Coordinates of N, CA and C in Angstrom, one line a residue:
X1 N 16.4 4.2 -19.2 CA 15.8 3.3 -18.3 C 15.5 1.9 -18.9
X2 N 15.4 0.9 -18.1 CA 15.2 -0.9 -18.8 C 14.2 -1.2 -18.5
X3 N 14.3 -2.4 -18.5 CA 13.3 -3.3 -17.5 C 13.7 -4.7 -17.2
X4 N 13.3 -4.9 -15.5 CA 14.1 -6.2 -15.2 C 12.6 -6.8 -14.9
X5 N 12.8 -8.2 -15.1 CA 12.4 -9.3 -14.6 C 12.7 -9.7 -13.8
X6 N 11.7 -10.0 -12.5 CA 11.8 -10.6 -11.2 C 10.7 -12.0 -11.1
X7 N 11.6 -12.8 -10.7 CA 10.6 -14.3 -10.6 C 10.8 -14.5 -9.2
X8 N 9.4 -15.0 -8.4 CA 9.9 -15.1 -6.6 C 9.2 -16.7 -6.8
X9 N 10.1 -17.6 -5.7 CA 9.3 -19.2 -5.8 C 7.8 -18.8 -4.9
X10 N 7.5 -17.5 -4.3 CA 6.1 -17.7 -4.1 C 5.6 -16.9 -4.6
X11 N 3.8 -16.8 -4.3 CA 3.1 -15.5 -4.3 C 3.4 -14.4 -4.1
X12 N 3.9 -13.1 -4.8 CA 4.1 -12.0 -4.0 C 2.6 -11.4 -3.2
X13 N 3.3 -10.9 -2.7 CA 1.5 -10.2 -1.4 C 0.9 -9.6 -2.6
X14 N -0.5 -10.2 -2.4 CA -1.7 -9.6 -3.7 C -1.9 -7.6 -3.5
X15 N -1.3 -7.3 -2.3 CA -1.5 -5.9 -2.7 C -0.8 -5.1 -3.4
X16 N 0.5 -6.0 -4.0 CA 1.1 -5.2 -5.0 C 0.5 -4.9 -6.3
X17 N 0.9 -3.8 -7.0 CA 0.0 -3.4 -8.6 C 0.8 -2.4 -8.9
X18 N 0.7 -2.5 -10.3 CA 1.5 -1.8 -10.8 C 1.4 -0.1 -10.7
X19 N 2.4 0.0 -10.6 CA 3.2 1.5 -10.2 C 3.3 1.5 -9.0
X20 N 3.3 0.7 -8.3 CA 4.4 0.5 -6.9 C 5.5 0.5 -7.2
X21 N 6.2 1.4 -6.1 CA 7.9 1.3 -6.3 C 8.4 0.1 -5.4
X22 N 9.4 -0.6 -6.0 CA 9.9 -1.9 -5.7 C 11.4 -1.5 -5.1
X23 N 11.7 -1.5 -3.8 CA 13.3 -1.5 -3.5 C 13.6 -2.9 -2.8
X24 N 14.8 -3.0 -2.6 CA 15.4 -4.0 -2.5 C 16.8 -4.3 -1.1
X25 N 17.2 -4.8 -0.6 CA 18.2 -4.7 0.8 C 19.3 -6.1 0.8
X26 N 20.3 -6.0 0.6 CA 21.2 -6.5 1.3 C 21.8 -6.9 2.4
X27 N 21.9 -5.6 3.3 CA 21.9 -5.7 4.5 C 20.6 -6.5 5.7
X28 N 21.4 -7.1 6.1 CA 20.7 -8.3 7.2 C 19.6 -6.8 8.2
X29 N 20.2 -6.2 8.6 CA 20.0 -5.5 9.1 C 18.7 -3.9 8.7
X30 N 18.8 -4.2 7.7 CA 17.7 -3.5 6.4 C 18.1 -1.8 6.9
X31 N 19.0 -1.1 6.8 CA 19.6 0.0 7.0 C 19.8 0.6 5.5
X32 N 20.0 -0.4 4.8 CA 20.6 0.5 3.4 C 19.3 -0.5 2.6
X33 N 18.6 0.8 1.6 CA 17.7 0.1 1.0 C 17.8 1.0 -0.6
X34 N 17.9 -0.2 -1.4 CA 18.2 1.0 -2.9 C 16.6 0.5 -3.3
X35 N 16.4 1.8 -4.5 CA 15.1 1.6 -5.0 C 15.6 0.9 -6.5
X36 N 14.8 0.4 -7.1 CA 15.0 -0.8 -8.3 C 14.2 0.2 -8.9
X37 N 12.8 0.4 -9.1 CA 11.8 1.1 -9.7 C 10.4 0.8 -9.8
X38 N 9.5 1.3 -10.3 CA 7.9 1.2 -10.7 C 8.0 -0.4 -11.1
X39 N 6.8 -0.8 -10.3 CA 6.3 -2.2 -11.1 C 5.2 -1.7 -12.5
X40 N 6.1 -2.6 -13.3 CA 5.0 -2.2 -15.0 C 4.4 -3.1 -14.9
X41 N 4.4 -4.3 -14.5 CA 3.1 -5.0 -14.6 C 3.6 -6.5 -13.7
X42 N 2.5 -7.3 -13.2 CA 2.8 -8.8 -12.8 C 2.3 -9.6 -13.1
X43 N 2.8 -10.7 -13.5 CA 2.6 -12.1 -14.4 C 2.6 -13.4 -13.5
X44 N 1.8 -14.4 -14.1 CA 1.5 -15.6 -13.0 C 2.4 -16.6 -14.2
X45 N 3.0 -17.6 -13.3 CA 4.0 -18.8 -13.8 C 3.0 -20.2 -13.3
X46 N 2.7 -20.9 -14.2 CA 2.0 -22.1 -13.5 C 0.7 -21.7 -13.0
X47 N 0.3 -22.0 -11.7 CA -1.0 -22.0 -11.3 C -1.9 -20.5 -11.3
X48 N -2.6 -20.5 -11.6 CA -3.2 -19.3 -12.3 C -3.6 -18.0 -10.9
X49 N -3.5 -18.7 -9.8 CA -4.0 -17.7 -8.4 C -2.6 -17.2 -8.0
X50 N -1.4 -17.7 -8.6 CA -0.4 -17.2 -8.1 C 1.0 -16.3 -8.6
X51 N 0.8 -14.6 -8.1 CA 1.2 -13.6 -8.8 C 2.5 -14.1 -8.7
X52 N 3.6 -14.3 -9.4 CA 4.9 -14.3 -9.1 C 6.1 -14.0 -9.5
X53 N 5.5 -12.7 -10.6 CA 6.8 -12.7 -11.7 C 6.3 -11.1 -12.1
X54 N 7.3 -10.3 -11.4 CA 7.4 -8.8 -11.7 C 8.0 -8.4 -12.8
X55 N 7.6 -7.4 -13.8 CA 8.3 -6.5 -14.5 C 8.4 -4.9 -14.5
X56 N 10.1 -4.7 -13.6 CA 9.8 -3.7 -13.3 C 10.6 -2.7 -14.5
X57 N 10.3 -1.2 -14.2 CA 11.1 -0.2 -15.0 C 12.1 0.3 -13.8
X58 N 13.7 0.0 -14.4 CA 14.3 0.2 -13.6 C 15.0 1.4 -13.4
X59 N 15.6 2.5 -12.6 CA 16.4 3.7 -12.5 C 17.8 3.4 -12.1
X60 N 18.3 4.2 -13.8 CA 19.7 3.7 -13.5 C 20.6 3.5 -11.7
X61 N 21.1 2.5 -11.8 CA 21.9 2.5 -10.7 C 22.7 1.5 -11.1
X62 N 24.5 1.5 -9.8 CA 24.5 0.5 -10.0 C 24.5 -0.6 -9.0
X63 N 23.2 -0.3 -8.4 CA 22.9 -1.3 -7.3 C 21.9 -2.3 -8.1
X64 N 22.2 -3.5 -7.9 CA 21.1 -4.3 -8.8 C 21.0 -5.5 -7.4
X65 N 19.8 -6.2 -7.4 CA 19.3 -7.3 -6.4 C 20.0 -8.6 -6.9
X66 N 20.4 -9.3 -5.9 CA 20.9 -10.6 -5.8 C 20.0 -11.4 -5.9
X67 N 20.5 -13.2 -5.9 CA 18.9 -13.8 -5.3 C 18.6 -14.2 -4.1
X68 N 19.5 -13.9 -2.9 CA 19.3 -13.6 -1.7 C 18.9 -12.2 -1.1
X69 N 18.6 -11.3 -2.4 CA 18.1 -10.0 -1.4 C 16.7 -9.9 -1.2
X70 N 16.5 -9.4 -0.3 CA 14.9 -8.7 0.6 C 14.3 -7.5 -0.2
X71 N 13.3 -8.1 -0.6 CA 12.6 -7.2 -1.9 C 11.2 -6.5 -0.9
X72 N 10.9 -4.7 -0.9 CA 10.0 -4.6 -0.3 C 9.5 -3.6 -1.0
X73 N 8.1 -3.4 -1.2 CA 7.2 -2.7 -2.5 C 6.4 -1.2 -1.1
X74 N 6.6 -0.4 -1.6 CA 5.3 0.9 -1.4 C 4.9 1.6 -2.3
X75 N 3.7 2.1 -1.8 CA 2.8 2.8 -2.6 C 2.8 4.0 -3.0
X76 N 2.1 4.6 -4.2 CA 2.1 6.1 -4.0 C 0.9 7.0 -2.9
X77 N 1.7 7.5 -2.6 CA 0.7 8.3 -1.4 C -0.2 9.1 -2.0
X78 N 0.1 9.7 -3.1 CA -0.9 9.9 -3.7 C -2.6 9.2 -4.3
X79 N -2.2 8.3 -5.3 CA -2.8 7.5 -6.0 C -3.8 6.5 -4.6
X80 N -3.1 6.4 -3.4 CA -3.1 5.2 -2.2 C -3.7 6.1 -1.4
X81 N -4.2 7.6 -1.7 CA -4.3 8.2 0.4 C -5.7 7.9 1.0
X82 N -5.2 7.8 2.2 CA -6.1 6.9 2.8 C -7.0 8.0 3.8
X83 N -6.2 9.1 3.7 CA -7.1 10.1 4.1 C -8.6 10.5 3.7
X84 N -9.2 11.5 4.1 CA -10.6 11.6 3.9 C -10.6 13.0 3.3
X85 N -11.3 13.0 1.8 CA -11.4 14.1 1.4 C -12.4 14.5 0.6
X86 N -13.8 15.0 0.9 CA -14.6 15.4 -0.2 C -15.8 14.6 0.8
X87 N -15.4 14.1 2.1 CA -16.4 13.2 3.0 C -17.0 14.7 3.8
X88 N -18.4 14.6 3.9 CA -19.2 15.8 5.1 C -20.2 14.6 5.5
X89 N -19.9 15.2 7.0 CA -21.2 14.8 7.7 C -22.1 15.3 8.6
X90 N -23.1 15.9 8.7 CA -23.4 16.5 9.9 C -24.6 16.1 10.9
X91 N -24.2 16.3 11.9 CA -24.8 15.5 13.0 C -25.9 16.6 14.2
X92 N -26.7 16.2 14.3 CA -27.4 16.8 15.4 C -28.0 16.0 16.4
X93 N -27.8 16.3 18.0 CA -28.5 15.7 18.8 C -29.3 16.2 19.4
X94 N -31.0 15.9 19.8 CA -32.0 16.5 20.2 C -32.2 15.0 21.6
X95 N -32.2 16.0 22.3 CA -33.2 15.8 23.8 C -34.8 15.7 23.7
X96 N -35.6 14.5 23.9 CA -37.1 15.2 23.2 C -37.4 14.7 24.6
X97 N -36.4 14.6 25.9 CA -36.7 14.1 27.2 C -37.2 15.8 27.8
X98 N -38.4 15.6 28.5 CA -37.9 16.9 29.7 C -37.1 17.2 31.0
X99 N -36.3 16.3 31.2 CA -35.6 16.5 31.7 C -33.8 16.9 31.4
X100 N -33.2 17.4 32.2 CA -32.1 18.1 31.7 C -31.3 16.8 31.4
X101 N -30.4 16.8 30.3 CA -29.4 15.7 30.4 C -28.0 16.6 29.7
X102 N -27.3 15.7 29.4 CA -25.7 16.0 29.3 C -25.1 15.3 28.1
X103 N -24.3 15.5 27.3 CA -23.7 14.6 26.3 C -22.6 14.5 27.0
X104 N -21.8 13.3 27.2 CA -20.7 13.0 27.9 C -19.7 12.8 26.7
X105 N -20.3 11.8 25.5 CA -18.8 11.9 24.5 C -19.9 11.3 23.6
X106 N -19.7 11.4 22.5 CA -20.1 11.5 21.4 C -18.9 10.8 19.8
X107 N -19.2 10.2 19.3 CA -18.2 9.1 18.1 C -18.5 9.1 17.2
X108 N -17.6 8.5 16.8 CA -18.0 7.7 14.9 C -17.2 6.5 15.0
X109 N -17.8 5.9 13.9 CA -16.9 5.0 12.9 C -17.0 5.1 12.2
X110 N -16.3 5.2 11.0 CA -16.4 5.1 9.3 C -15.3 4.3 9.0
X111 N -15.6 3.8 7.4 CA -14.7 3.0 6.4 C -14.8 3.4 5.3
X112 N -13.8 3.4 4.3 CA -14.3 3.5 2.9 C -14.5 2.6 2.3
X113 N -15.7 2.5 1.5 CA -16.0 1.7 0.8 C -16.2 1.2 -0.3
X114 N -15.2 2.2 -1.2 CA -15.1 2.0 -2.2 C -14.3 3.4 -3.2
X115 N -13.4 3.3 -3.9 CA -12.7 4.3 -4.6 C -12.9 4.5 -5.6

């Protein structure tokens, strides 16, 4: 395995971080997509707010990116799940009316707030 250097003239999207896998496309049409590999880390050129210089660990291939190709980064589903796990909540509803009533529908909202 290597490692390539990638320079973009802008900001890549700040939600990239390392150990995102980095693939790459040719096609106009984005049908054929090779994977490049893990980002090892990203570096700023010039102005200090702006990420713009990947170094990734590459898997052999021999597809390698042009500088006209469409670079697109995902996460691990693991490390990233957005699922809920280890969350309990329990809820009770009391009537302290004397009169009969009904629960028609009942909700939540939640967010996480921190990992």
């Amino acid at each position: 395995m290597g490692t390539m250097t990638v320079q973009f003239a802008n900001t890549v999207n700040i939600t990239v971080q390392p150990g995102d896998m980095v693939y790459f496309t040719d096609d106009s049409e984005g049908e054929v997509i090779y994977p490049i590999g893990p980002v090892e880390s990203i570096t700023t050129q010039g102005n200090e707010s702006i990420n713009n210089t990947l170094n990734i660990t590459t898997t052999p291939s021999p597809n390698r990116p042009t500088a006209s190709s469409y670079f697109l980064f995902s996460k691990d589903n693991e490390a990233n799940s957005s699922a809920l796990l280890g969350y309990y909540m329990d809820v009770e509803l009391r009537n302290d009316s004397p009169k009969y009533a009904e629960v028609f529908s009942s909700g939540t909202e939640f967010f996480e707030s921190s990992k």
